[in-house]
Amino acid sequence: MNKAVTILEVKDVKKAYGQVEVLHGVTFDIADGQRVALTGPSGSGKSTLLNCLCGIEPIDSGFIKVNGQVFAQSSRRELERVRRESIGYVFQAFHLLPTLTALENIELPGQLIAMPTKERKERARHLLEAVGLSPRARHRPDTLSGGERQRVALARAVMHHPRLILADEPTGSLDSASGKRVLDLLETLSRELSIALLLVTHDLHSTRICERSISIRDGRITG
Amino acid sequence: MNVKPIFHIHLPQAITALLLLATLLPVHATWIEPPLRTEKGYPVPQPDVMPDIPAAHGAHREYAIEWWYWIGHLESPDGREHFGFQSTVFRLAGDPEKAGGKEEGNPLGNRQLFMSHAALTDVRRKTFYHSERIYREGWQAEAEVGRLGLRVGPIRATELPDGTGFRLETNYENDGQLRLELRPTKPLIRFGERGLSRKGADPAAVSWYWTYTRMEAKGALIRNGREIPLQGTVWMDHEISSSQLGSDLEGWDWTCMKLDDGTEVKAYRLRRKDGTSDPWSKVYWIDRDAGVRSVYADQFSWEENSFWTSPETGLSYPTRVTVRATDPRDGRERAYTLRPLVENQEFIGNDGGNPYWEGACEVLNERGEKIGIAYLELAGFGGDLSTRLN
Amino acid sequence: MSEPKTALHLIVTCTLRHWRISWPGYLLLLLIVAVGVGAFNGIRQASRAASANFGLFNEAVSGRSDFLIEARSGAMPASLLAELTGLAGVPDWHLLPVIEGSLTLIDETGEPVQQVRLVGLDLIAVGNLPAFNEQGLSFADDDAEWYQRIGPESGIWITETLAEKSQLARGDQLAFVAGGRRDSVLIAGVLGEPNQGMPDDLIVADLPAVQRILGREGLLDRVEVLLTDRIARVDPKVISGVEQRLKSGLPEALVLRPAEERAAQRASMTEAFRLNLLILSLIAILVGAYLILQALDAAVVRRRNETATLRSLGVSARVLFATSLSEALLIGIIGSFAGIGVGFMLAHGAVHLLADTVNALYFATSAEAIQLTSDDWILGLSLGIAFSFLAGLLPARDAMETPPAQILARGDWSPGFNWLRRPAPALALAGIGLLCLLLPPPTMAGGSKMAIGGFLAAGSWIMAAALLSGQSLVVLAKICRPLGQGPVWRIAISRLGDGSSRHRLAVAGLVVAVGMVTGMLQMVGSFRGTIENWFDVRFQADLYVSERGSSGAGNTNGIVPDIMARLVAAPEVEFADTLYLRKVDAPVGSTQLAGIDFAAWQTRISQIWLKPPGSLQPVEGAQPALISEAFGRRFGVLEGGSVTLQTARGPRAVSPIGVFADYGNEFGTAAIATETWQEWTGGERPINTSLHLVEGSDLNEVRDRLRLEFPGLDIRNGRELRTLALGIFEQTFKVTTALNGIGLTVALAGLLLGLLAIFQESARSWQTLGYLGFPRKQLVLAAGIEGAGIALAAWLSGTLLGLVLGWLLIAVVNVQSFGWTLLWQIPFPALLTFGAALTLVGFVCGVVSGSWWFLKNQK
């Protein structure tokens, strides 16, 4: 971790859907290993911003740079590569592949970057243990509870040594106990693996694991 | 008149005469008169019939069985090619009441049945070809009455235009053909006592057996587009009967030899089912001027020297034989050893039933010297021939 | 990981596991491919086995021939055998004269029981044949001498199969009808071993006996040539050498033909028929492909989230495309393999049906063993895989366009399928179709023509209709909207009117099936109507007489002249219109030469005249003839001209003076005066006669009396004949009807799956409605209405398409392929019934899929 290095740089990003402007020139950045919370009410543009940050939605104007890669000049294939190699995503709805076991779900990003088999399997097991689910290695998602699923999703998100985790309401579908556990894990993983974190949430309690907080309202950064 | 001295003078003569009679007459000198017809109604060949040539060479439709049989050794003038051949036409009469007349214009008759056997032995290459065909009287087979005119499958035999002999044509596969002109060098021989050749104790088991023992053959073999000129000698049998083998007989071994001294020998052994030879088995000698003498089974032996087993039928044929016979002319024993020129000369018919061995041989004397050529026929080794023929 | 590796990994860990979890659905998909490929392959194999055998019935006994020696036309006088004696002595071949004909076996009451093929062979010479000996067959009889087993008075030999089936044995008398005569013959023996597999319709006897039984003394059909050396048989040099030798030994009156030529001849005769069948069988695959499309698309919809997750993890769209397409290919490969097996079984079922049809329409045939050739494998697999591939393209594209999960989470997303909305491709296709109509039909080997332009036009228009059909949905919704006010109606109609791509897809598939079914219904209906009309005009006599038991083109021996003379001399008969018929070689293929009462046909016999007698001028030097429409079209003499035919007396020219409609055969008929016909053909047996009775006669009484007097003849009044003819007609369309049924069933199954996919895709909307308090029953009803709407829209567009296809089939395809004009009849009642039924089924499908979806998704 080098706090001097900026992992994510967002400058004056604008985005509109048809006539409706959703982002009005958003600017902020995140340093290497830093944990930042992004809060705001529904409809404030959080999700849109996240989509732009992982290269899924194009921006109308402005500048986004992730781990040295500038998005505006990148082709779709390069953006896919960025997603595979540099970014880990945690969804509110977990989004695990239903036909894969917990261990296989975790391994998947490793396979996508052609991690050597031995290293991949070891890392996956290690991560599974780290999130406390070793006994569930061969279980499919439909036999796991919500909290367990999200923990598997966490492990998956860091499998491929990303530089940045984007977490979109990771506890939104969980009860408070599971949610707390997930947040703690998120913090631990970020800290121990030196991965920057952008945590999008509308729950202010969740921001405790972050070092800094940004709020967005009506498509503008307000704090 | 003193009676006693008369007995003294006549008795020794009577005894001598009796003894002479005993040695001269064979055991079966008893004449068995053949019936006029067989049980089935076919006429039986009668004694004292002289073949009326050339009409006799034609078909005798009413009689149950008839065959024309030619065998011979042929060589090319340069001696490099040597062939043996057998061409036989068999005729079987149908319904005894109808067999005599021919249905004109019927391409598929049912009054007569014909069969052809054609075999060719290539001595040099050790190959043997044979074919059998069976046809009803009609478009594919016919035999003229009143002269030789045979057309059965691949075999055609006709009189020569000048009447001096026959033309024999035999077709083989792949456009092959043997074309021969045959002219007898000795008159026609009538085998058997009073012109009837007897084949067993059954009164009807007699045949007219007419043979040209030595015919000069000239012609050619066409094979693979080549014409090979050939010459040699041919033996021709023409046998007519209405019942062949006695029912206790299994088969026969038969040979005809053409000896280098200008004579011929014909020998046959009728084999009984119990393995012994039927007493009606015979050996004939035909001398240079066509004189014929013969002995029955008690005067000759047929020794089987070695066997050949067919890889195809599994039958074992005694193909090397020695015939020892006491020549009645001088009482001396003659021995003739037959040695096949090609081992496999087994003739197998269309349905594989009743195969026989018939092939070109050479004749050796007791010292092992070649004294002539022959054809040897071994029939009935695969089953009961008599049922088939009767 | 490289993209191919990624794709492979996803196939193994995702696709195949989905298969394992939802295996019934995938099994169904495999089954659909198997049925599609099976129907196509099965029809091919069955029609091949039914019509392409050499037609040499003796082969079961004598083995396969290499050449045939025949007269130039018609039967061969047996006296000609005398001129073959030169060839007879050659051991390179066997010459086997053959005569054959049909017998109808009858029971004690005289009713026909079975038709059999009686074959006459030289029972002695047959013992020379290798095949005969190899099979271990024998005509020997322990109790009879050889000369008692042969000859004109000898008995017949039946196969084990027939003996067992009909409970017959040696020594029984077999009663039969042949050539109009009733008789019986002794069974001399049973041929072959049990379970040897000889055909059950084969009876063998000595040739002279068969000549007597059939009343064809002095005649032969052919002499077969079987080469002795079976190894050399395959060497073309040897074959041609043999051919030369044979030809040089033949007299002028005889010709030599390779045996394959006969098979080719027979195959070419039925080419048009078989081709049409084949194209119909393509329906099964086409609709099957549509079904696979639906199913795979439904799978893509179900796995939308999974796909979106993968996208968000950085898996490229290309990999997802490949993975999805591979699934389709896998289904295609496995299903096609299974389809080969299905086809084999189907062929066994269909072959007898087809053989009966060929028997009825073309020539005597019996079903040969079904054979699976390498061609069948290649074609079946290629077709199944290709169609699965094509069917999988759309869903694969759909999968590829799935956005990452982040976008998906927002709401109902559906792929564009924009091309379905644009009319341009559809109009282009319609234009291409029109152009295709201008293509002239190429002539096939047998002389019939292939309506290639018509088939291509049909294909283009079907696709165009499918593309445009979605619009009909929108229009229908607009029209139906004011018909109801309730929320259920509103919801259903609004969904229909939205014209979503998935709805359009569902309609498109159904439109194709409906269109084809409607088109076929019209063609069959028009055919029937035309034939009925033709009957009413043409068949005006009182009684119709033909040979008993001769049910088709292949089985007539002709009626013995004596019998015919006696019949015609009956006191009640005022006039007899007697028909003589002989197949003759034409410039291309073969045709029928008929002998008729030439004067009567022009005056008192009614026909449907396309060109009345005298409207055409005959060509000088040619025989004036009345020709059928098919004849005119085939040889281009509809407006006059002349055609040279090969008769037994050599080439003869006929020239039309009139053209009549004839739906009896597609090869055409040229009818000339009977005396000339007899002179040209040397024949003397008529095949049927139509009796006009004296005024005041009691029709049925005369019929009954004549039936008693002539038990060997078939005597019917007009109505009975009509029933018989229509029966044959129905039979020929049985296979078509079956294929239609398959196609429609598959299409409806596709509708079901399509609806399921529709509901799955709009899961969000249903859920929302549920939250709003909509009772489930009402939602299911809405689903039902949606289904009914799709079906109705499909029926409307499909019927329109069908009418166009019907016109195409009648006015173009039939005319070009078979050469006859049909009256176009639209079976309105049938079409309306069909529409009602379809709408009902659509409703049921909607209800079922709606209920199913709710069951699965709302626990």
PDB file of C-alpha atoms in Angstrom, chain B residues 297-390:
ATOM      1  CA  ALA B 297     -12.388-109.136 -59.405  1.00  0.00           C
ATOM      2  CA  ASP B 298     -10.994-112.470 -58.286  1.00  0.00           C
ATOM      3  CA  GLN B 299      -8.163-112.062 -60.741  1.00  0.00           C
ATOM      4  CA  PHE B 300      -7.001-108.619 -59.872  1.00  0.00           C
ATOM      5  CA  SER B 301      -6.335-106.393 -56.911  1.00  0.00           C
ATOM      6  CA  TRP B 302      -6.664-102.705 -56.457  1.00  0.00           C
ATOM      7  CA  GLU B 303      -4.120-101.408 -53.989  1.00  0.00           C
ATOM      8  CA  GLU B 304      -4.456 -97.993 -52.508  1.00  0.00           C
ATOM      9  CA  ASN B 305      -0.959 -96.633 -52.077  1.00  0.00           C
ATOM     10  CA  SER B 306      -1.627 -93.192 -50.752  1.00  0.00           C
ATOM     11  CA  PHE B 307      -4.439 -90.801 -50.122  1.00  0.00           C
ATOM     12  CA  TRP B 308      -5.021 -87.186 -50.830  1.00  0.00           C
ATOM     13  CA  THR B 309      -7.327 -85.190 -48.588  1.00  0.00           C
ATOM     14  CA  SER B 310      -9.302 -82.404 -50.105  1.00  0.00           C
ATOM     15  CA  PRO B 311      -8.928 -79.119 -48.286  1.00  0.00           C
ATOM     16  CA  GLU B 312     -12.343 -78.140 -49.498  1.00  0.00           C
ATOM     17  CA  THR B 313     -14.531 -81.162 -48.808  1.00  0.00           C
ATOM     18  CA  GLY B 314     -12.318 -82.957 -46.311  1.00  0.00           C
ATOM     19  CA  LEU B 315     -12.703 -86.243 -48.210  1.00  0.00           C
ATOM     20  CA  SER B 316      -9.791 -88.579 -48.637  1.00  0.00           C
ATOM     21  CA  TYR B 317      -9.243 -90.095 -52.047  1.00  0.00           C
ATOM     22  CA  PRO B 318      -6.869 -92.949 -52.806  1.00  0.00           C
ATOM     23  CA  THR B 319      -5.262 -91.136 -55.685  1.00  0.00           C
ATOM     24  CA  ARG B 320      -2.207 -93.319 -55.957  1.00  0.00           C
ATOM     25  CA  VAL B 321      -3.154 -96.880 -56.756  1.00  0.00           C
ATOM     26  CA  THR B 322      -1.572-100.013 -58.125  1.00  0.00           C
ATOM     27  CA  VAL B 323      -3.675-102.357 -60.139  1.00  0.00           C
ATOM     28  CA  ARG B 324      -2.331-105.868 -60.232  1.00  0.00           C
ATOM     29  CA  ALA B 325      -4.058-108.182 -62.598  1.00  0.00           C
ATOM     30  CA  THR B 326      -3.376-111.601 -64.038  1.00  0.00           C
ATOM     31  CA  ASP B 327      -3.290-111.289 -67.770  1.00  0.00           C
ATOM     32  CA  PRO B 328      -5.301-114.215 -69.103  1.00  0.00           C
ATOM     33  CA  ARG B 329      -3.260-114.340 -72.257  1.00  0.00           C
ATOM     34  CA  ASP B 330      -0.115-115.538 -70.565  1.00  0.00           C
ATOM     35  CA  GLY B 331      -1.174-115.946 -66.952  1.00  0.00           C
ATOM     36  CA  ARG B 332       1.381-113.425 -65.800  1.00  0.00           C
ATOM     37  CA  GLU B 333       0.716-110.711 -63.346  1.00  0.00           C
ATOM     38  CA  ARG B 334       0.795-107.202 -64.593  1.00  0.00           C
ATOM     39  CA  ALA B 335       1.134-104.258 -62.281  1.00  0.00           C
ATOM     40  CA  TYR B 336       0.185-100.742 -63.181  1.00  0.00           C
ATOM     41  CA  THR B 337       0.788 -97.894 -60.743  1.00  0.00           C
ATOM     42  CA  LEU B 338      -1.143 -94.715 -61.346  1.00  0.00           C
ATOM     43  CA  ARG B 339       0.317 -91.465 -60.192  1.00  0.00           C
ATOM     44  CA  PRO B 340      -1.695 -88.234 -60.537  1.00  0.00           C
ATOM     45  CA  LEU B 341      -0.077 -85.408 -62.434  1.00  0.00           C
ATOM     46  CA  VAL B 342      -1.821 -82.855 -60.250  1.00  0.00           C
ATOM     47  CA  GLU B 343      -2.996 -83.646 -56.732  1.00  0.00           C
ATOM     48  CA  ASN B 344      -6.148 -81.606 -56.621  1.00  0.00           C
ATOM     49  CA  GLN B 345      -8.414 -82.811 -59.384  1.00  0.00           C
ATOM     50  CA  GLU B 346     -11.497 -83.011 -57.267  1.00  0.00           C
ATOM     51  CA  PHE B 347     -14.742 -82.276 -59.024  1.00  0.00           C
ATOM     52  CA  ILE B 348     -17.294 -80.545 -56.815  1.00  0.00           C
ATOM     53  CA  GLY B 349     -20.770 -79.972 -58.161  1.00  0.00           C
ATOM     54  CA  ASN B 350     -22.993 -76.946 -57.792  1.00  0.00           C
ATOM     55  CA  ASP B 351     -24.502 -77.786 -54.468  1.00  0.00           C
ATOM     56  CA  GLY B 352     -21.403 -79.456 -53.134  1.00  0.00           C
ATOM     57  CA  GLY B 353     -23.048 -82.828 -53.057  1.00  0.00           C
ATOM     58  CA  ASN B 354     -21.264 -85.994 -54.193  1.00  0.00           C
ATOM     59  CA  PRO B 355     -17.868 -84.746 -55.186  1.00  0.00           C
ATOM     60  CA  TYR B 356     -15.506 -87.125 -56.957  1.00  0.00           C
ATOM     61  CA  TRP B 357     -11.907 -87.184 -57.964  1.00  0.00           C
ATOM     62  CA  GLU B 358     -11.103 -87.564 -61.634  1.00  0.00           C
ATOM     63  CA  GLY B 359      -7.782 -86.672 -63.034  1.00  0.00           C
ATOM     64  CA  ALA B 360      -4.906 -87.053 -65.400  1.00  0.00           C
ATOM     65  CA  CYS B 361      -2.309 -89.566 -64.255  1.00  0.00           C
ATOM     66  CA  GLU B 362       0.759 -91.260 -65.519  1.00  0.00           C
ATOM     67  CA  VAL B 363       1.172 -95.014 -65.488  1.00  0.00           C
ATOM     68  CA  LEU B 364       4.315 -96.555 -64.030  1.00  0.00           C
ATOM     69  CA  ASN B 365       5.530-100.115 -64.118  1.00  0.00           C
ATOM     70  CA  GLU B 366       6.927-101.994 -61.192  1.00  0.00           C
ATOM     71  CA  ARG B 367      10.306-100.470 -61.726  1.00  0.00           C
ATOM     72  CA  GLY B 368       8.802 -97.054 -61.526  1.00  0.00           C
ATOM     73  CA  GLU B 369       9.221 -96.304 -65.213  1.00  0.00           C
ATOM     74  CA  LYS B 370       6.562 -94.418 -67.051  1.00  0.00           C
ATOM     75  CA  ILE B 371       4.773 -96.685 -69.451  1.00  0.00           C
ATOM     76  CA  GLY B 372       1.743 -94.640 -70.356  1.00  0.00           C
ATOM     77  CA  ILE B 373      -0.853 -92.069 -69.373  1.00  0.00           C
ATOM     78  CA  ALA B 374      -4.225 -92.553 -67.801  1.00  0.00           C
ATOM     79  CA  TYR B 375      -7.297 -91.049 -66.278  1.00  0.00           C
ATOM     80  CA  LEU B 376      -8.387 -92.174 -62.857  1.00  0.00           C
ATOM     81  CA  GLU B 377     -11.870 -91.708 -61.473  1.00  0.00           C
ATOM     82  CA  LEU B 378     -12.719 -92.150 -57.803  1.00  0.00           C
ATOM     83  CA  ALA B 379     -16.407 -91.800 -57.145  1.00  0.00           C
ATOM     84  CA  GLY B 380     -18.691 -92.257 -54.186  1.00  0.00           C
ATOM     85  CA  PHE B 381     -16.332 -91.248 -51.447  1.00  0.00           C
ATOM     86  CA  GLY B 382     -18.696 -88.607 -50.198  1.00  0.00           C
ATOM     87  CA  GLY B 383     -21.781 -90.625 -49.722  1.00  0.00           C
ATOM     88  CA  ASP B 384     -24.112 -93.084 -51.241  1.00  0.00           C
ATOM     89  CA  LEU B 385     -23.821 -92.909 -54.962  1.00  0.00           C
ATOM     90  CA  SER B 386     -26.249 -95.692 -55.728  1.00  0.00           C
ATOM     91  CA  THR B 387     -29.242 -93.892 -54.324  1.00  0.00           C
ATOM     92  CA  ARG B 388     -28.364 -90.908 -56.378  1.00  0.00           C
ATOM     93  CA  LEU B 389     -28.137 -92.853 -59.549  1.00  0.00           C
ATOM     94  CA  ASN B 390     -31.140 -95.095 -59.149  1.00  0.00           C
TER      95      ASN B 390
END
